[in-house]
Tab-separated table of C-alpha atoms in Angstrom:
chain	number	residue	atom	x	y	z
A	58	MET	CA	-18.150	8.863	0.127
A	59	ILE	CA	-15.571	11.603	0.630
A	60	ASN	CA	-18.256	13.808	2.241
A	61	LYS	CA	-19.348	10.985	4.538
A	62	LEU	CA	-15.733	10.272	5.533
A	63	THR	CA	-15.058	13.988	6.106
A	64	SER	CA	-18.020	14.291	8.471
A	65	LEU	CA	-16.933	11.163	10.386
A	66	LEU	CA	-13.374	12.492	10.697
A	67	LYS	CA	-14.697	15.836	11.937
A	68	ALA	CA	-16.821	14.081	14.559
A	69	ALA	CA	-13.716	12.207	15.737
A	70	THR	CA	-11.566	15.392	15.552
A	71	ILE	CA	-9.129	13.669	13.175
A	72	SER	CA	-7.431	15.833	10.552
A	73	LEU	CA	-6.255	14.200	7.303
A	74	SER	CA	-5.023	15.459	3.947
A	75	ASP	CA	-7.129	15.158	0.793
A	76	GLN	CA	-4.735	12.487	-0.465
A	77	GLN	CA	-5.247	10.412	2.697
A	78	LYS	CA	-9.029	10.734	2.418
A	79	ASN	CA	-8.885	9.662	-1.232
A	80	GLN	CA	-6.744	6.652	-0.312
A	81	LEU	CA	-9.151	5.597	2.459
A	82	VAL	CA	-12.146	5.870	0.121
A	83	GLY	CA	-10.190	4.082	-2.615
A	84	TYR	CA	-9.482	1.245	-0.184
A	85	VAL	CA	-13.187	0.949	0.710
A	86	GLU	CA	-14.091	0.892	-2.997
A	87	MET	CA	-11.581	-1.921	-3.622
A	88	LEU	CA	-12.828	-3.820	-0.587
A	89	HIS	CA	-16.399	-3.499	-1.829
A	90	LYS	CA	-15.469	-4.629	-5.349
A	91	TRP	CA	-13.321	-7.601	-4.327
A	92	ASN	CA	-15.735	-8.628	-1.585
A	93	LYS	CA	-18.225	-9.938	-4.145
A	94	ALA	CA	-15.793	-12.643	-5.312
A	95	TYR	CA	-13.450	-13.045	-2.348
A	96	ASN	CA	-15.832	-12.625	0.620
A	97	LEU	CA	-13.303	-10.525	2.551
A	98	THR	CA	-15.720	-8.964	5.049
A	99	SER	CA	-19.282	-9.511	6.246
A	100	VAL	CA	-19.904	-5.753	5.925
A	101	ARG	CA	-21.481	-5.236	2.496
A	102	ASP	CA	-22.371	-1.541	2.500
A	103	PRO	CA	-19.487	0.854	1.667
A	104	GLU	CA	-20.812	3.564	4.002
A	105	GLN	CA	-20.889	1.038	6.848
A	106	MET	CA	-17.324	0.061	5.914
A	107	LEU	CA	-16.294	3.677	6.511
A	108	ILE	CA	-17.623	3.447	10.072
A	109	ARG	CA	-16.956	-0.165	11.020
A	110	HIS	CA	-13.627	-0.642	9.248
A	111	ILE	CA	-11.991	2.723	8.534
A	112	MET	CA	-12.955	4.802	11.589
A	113	ASP	CA	-12.797	1.760	13.873
A	114	SER	CA	-9.167	1.315	12.766
A	115	ILE	CA	-7.805	4.853	12.654
A	116	VAL	CA	-9.022	5.946	16.110
A	117	VAL	CA	-6.225	3.705	17.410
A	118	GLU	CA	-3.439	5.650	15.665
A	119	PRO	CA	-2.715	8.248	18.412
A	120	HIS	CA	-2.070	5.419	20.882
A	121	LEU	CA	0.582	3.600	18.823
A	122	GLN	CA	4.218	4.079	19.860
A	123	GLY	CA	7.061	3.414	17.453
A	124	SER	CA	7.462	3.153	13.691
A	125	ARG	CA	7.483	-0.594	12.865
A	126	PHE	CA	4.243	-2.502	13.325
A	127	ILE	CA	2.844	-5.890	12.430
A	128	ASP	CA	-0.885	-6.486	11.997
A	129	VAL	CA	-1.440	-10.177	12.769
A	130	GLY	CA	-4.453	-11.915	11.242
A	131	THR	CA	-4.934	-8.778	9.153
A	132	GLY	CA	-7.694	-10.304	6.984
A	133	PRO	CA	-8.374	-7.771	4.213
A	134	GLY	CA	-5.944	-5.318	5.867
A	135	LEU	CA	-7.695	-4.234	9.055
A	136	PRO	CA	-6.591	-2.229	10.900
A	137	GLY	CA	-3.229	-2.171	9.093
A	138	VAL	CA	-4.160	-0.495	5.787
A	139	PRO	CA	-6.133	2.441	7.285
A	140	LEU	CA	-3.401	2.926	9.907
A	141	ALA	CA	-0.695	2.904	7.219
A	142	ILE	CA	-2.608	5.585	5.298
A	143	VAL	CA	-2.974	7.878	8.320
A	144	ARG	CA	0.594	7.241	9.525
A	145	PRO	CA	2.688	7.290	6.331
A	146	ASP	CA	5.996	7.599	8.211
A	147	ALA	CA	5.499	4.197	9.909
A	148	HIS	CA	5.849	0.738	8.346
A	149	PHE	CA	3.180	-1.959	8.630
A	150	THR	CA	3.693	-5.664	7.951
A	151	LEU	CA	0.285	-7.219	7.157
A	152	LEU	CA	0.308	-10.889	8.097
A	153	ASP	CA	-2.337	-13.428	7.133
A	154	SER	CA	-2.304	-17.139	6.347
A	155	LEU	CA	-4.873	-16.965	3.514
A	156	GLY	CA	-3.536	-16.389	0.005
A	157	LYS	CA	-6.649	-14.631	-1.350
A	158	ARG	CA	-6.356	-11.922	1.329
A	159	ILE	CA	-2.679	-11.359	0.547
A	160	ARG	CA	-3.466	-11.146	-3.197
A	161	PHE	CA	-6.041	-8.474	-2.407
A	162	LEU	CA	-3.562	-6.567	-0.221
A	163	LYS	CA	-0.886	-6.634	-2.915
A	164	GLN	CA	-3.411	-5.093	-5.310
A	165	VAL	CA	-4.264	-2.453	-2.680
A	166	GLN	CA	-0.552	-1.746	-2.262
A	167	HIS	CA	-0.185	-1.324	-6.038
A	168	GLU	CA	-3.333	0.706	-6.771
A	169	LEU	CA	-3.106	3.059	-3.769
A	170	LYS	CA	0.704	3.323	-4.032
A	171	LEU	CA	1.193	2.426	-0.378
A	172	VAL	CA	4.947	2.107	0.016
A	173	ASN	CA	4.737	1.559	3.793
A	174	ILE	CA	2.847	-1.762	3.847
A	175	GLU	CA	4.214	-5.248	3.277
A	176	PRO	CA	1.626	-8.028	2.817
A	177	VAL	CA	3.001	-11.406	3.956
A	178	GLN	CA	1.356	-14.825	3.738
A	179	SER	CA	2.405	-16.837	6.789
A	180	ARG	CA	1.152	-18.387	9.985
A	181	VAL	CA	2.115	-16.041	12.796
A	182	GLU	CA	4.039	-18.689	14.751
A	183	ASP	CA	6.210	-19.382	11.679
A	184	PHE	CA	7.006	-15.736	10.939
A	185	PRO	CA	10.473	-14.523	12.050
A	186	ALA	CA	10.563	-10.996	13.478
A	187	GLU	CA	13.807	-9.713	12.006
A	188	PRO	CA	14.216	-7.032	13.178
A	189	PRO	CA	11.641	-7.124	16.013
A	190	PHE	CA	8.599	-4.851	15.916
A	191	ASP	CA	7.678	-1.798	17.987
A	192	GLY	CA	4.053	-2.881	18.049
A	193	VAL	CA	2.013	-6.045	17.441
A	194	ILE	CA	-1.580	-5.175	16.482
A	195	SER	CA	-4.626	-7.401	16.242
A	196	ARG	CA	-8.305	-6.781	15.642
A	197	ALA	CA	-10.749	-9.642	16.148
A	198	PHE	CA	-7.836	-12.059	15.792
A	199	ALA	CA	-7.913	-14.189	18.937
A	200	SER	CA	-8.176	-14.067	22.700
A	201	LEU	CA	-5.488	-12.026	24.455
A	202	ASN	CA	-4.004	-15.250	25.789
A	203	ASP	CA	-3.687	-16.775	22.311
A	204	MET	CA	-2.394	-13.526	20.840
A	205	LEU	CA	0.403	-13.277	23.419
A	206	ASN	CA	1.331	-16.957	23.197
A	207	TRP	CA	1.417	-17.011	19.384
A	208	CYS	CA	3.035	-13.591	18.915
A	209	HIS	CA	5.434	-13.459	21.868
A	210	HIS	CA	8.471	-13.552	19.542
A	211	LEU	CA	7.430	-10.517	17.474
A	212	PRO	CA	7.959	-7.382	19.629
A	213	GLY	CA	11.328	-5.836	20.462
A	214	GLU	CA	12.562	-5.075	23.953
A	215	LYS	CA	10.234	-2.101	24.427
A	216	GLY	CA	7.606	-3.354	21.981
A	217	GLN	CA	3.931	-3.479	22.917
A	218	PHE	CA	0.860	-5.490	22.005
A	219	TYR	CA	-2.244	-3.616	20.845
A	220	ALA	CA	-5.475	-5.622	20.927
A	221	LEU	CA	-8.618	-3.995	19.519
A	222	LYS	CA	-11.619	-5.262	21.445
A	223	GLY	CA	-15.293	-4.507	21.946
A	224	VAL	CA	-16.199	-4.613	25.630
A	225	VAL	CA	-13.283	-4.916	28.061
A	226	PRO	CA	-12.489	-8.657	28.308
A	227	ASP	CA	-12.015	-8.766	32.088
A	228	ASP	CA	-11.697	-12.562	32.146
A	229	GLU	CA	-8.891	-12.410	29.565
A	230	LEU	CA	-7.116	-9.606	31.438
A	231	ALA	CA	-7.224	-11.659	34.635
A	232	THR	CA	-5.500	-14.658	33.049
A	233	LEU	CA	-2.621	-13.164	31.063
A	234	PRO	CA	0.328	-15.538	30.538
A	235	ALA	CA	3.438	-15.055	32.661
A	236	GLY	CA	5.795	-12.367	31.365
A	237	PHE	CA	3.069	-9.940	30.255
A	238	ALA	CA	1.280	-7.071	31.994
A	239	VAL	CA	-1.507	-4.722	30.968
A	240	ASP	CA	-0.107	-1.246	30.343
A	241	ARG	CA	-3.424	0.508	29.787
A	242	VAL	CA	-6.996	0.061	28.640
A	243	VAL	CA	-8.186	2.875	26.367
A	244	LYS	CA	-11.869	3.523	25.680
A	245	LEU	CA	-12.209	4.400	21.997
A	246	ALA	CA	-14.870	6.676	20.545
A	247	VAL	CA	-15.931	5.732	17.011
A	248	PRO	CA	-18.540	8.078	15.494
A	249	GLN	CA	-21.858	6.381	14.546
A	250	LEU	CA	-20.662	2.977	15.737
A	251	GLU	CA	-22.955	1.011	18.025
A	252	GLY	CA	-21.388	-0.851	20.925
A	253	GLU	CA	-18.230	-0.306	22.949
A	254	ARG	CA	-14.676	-0.260	21.605
A	255	HIS	CA	-11.520	-0.574	23.653
A	256	LEU	CA	-7.791	-0.808	22.990
A	257	ILE	CA	-5.872	-3.127	25.317
A	258	VAL	CA	-2.137	-2.319	25.464
A	259	VAL	CA	0.093	-5.044	26.904
A	260	ASN	CA	3.800	-4.851	27.817
A	261	VAL	CA	6.385	-7.628	27.873
A	262	THR	CA	7.744	-7.812	31.432
A	263	LYS	CA	10.296	-10.600	31.211
């Protein structure tokens, strides 16, 4: 698994320490183990998890600005856990409404000794952002419209929204709620992953 991850990282020109690689593989092993009972992801094969969960998450890291992030609808910790491993100096709140996912994330936090994640069980609209976040991240969480409407209270004055998408959702970009504007659309390259990946970055304008 370490060799497979190393070759994927090399293909993506991402440089990580041995400790970070071990943590990423450890996370995949936990995900694989817990998945049998908790059904955390539809991806069953650990090597596919490296591509479709780990690499798909960490290619976003260079585009994040700030040091306090919240991953809304994090599920089993995606993309928040891989991002927290590759950016240890930033803090990630992992928000999900399902207790079994938060129990899994607390075990991940304990076993991998991740001091920069905070798993929280809450509906996003009920969660107070004190203090506000530099970035609000979501992957396969909702439409852009829903994300902005439900999460509008989370970012600080210069905070941004980061939505991980497949193909560019032109219809969603054309109907953003008032008070928001697209900052940039970044095409992401994920080694060995079929299909397109894009990062949509949205600013608060009001």
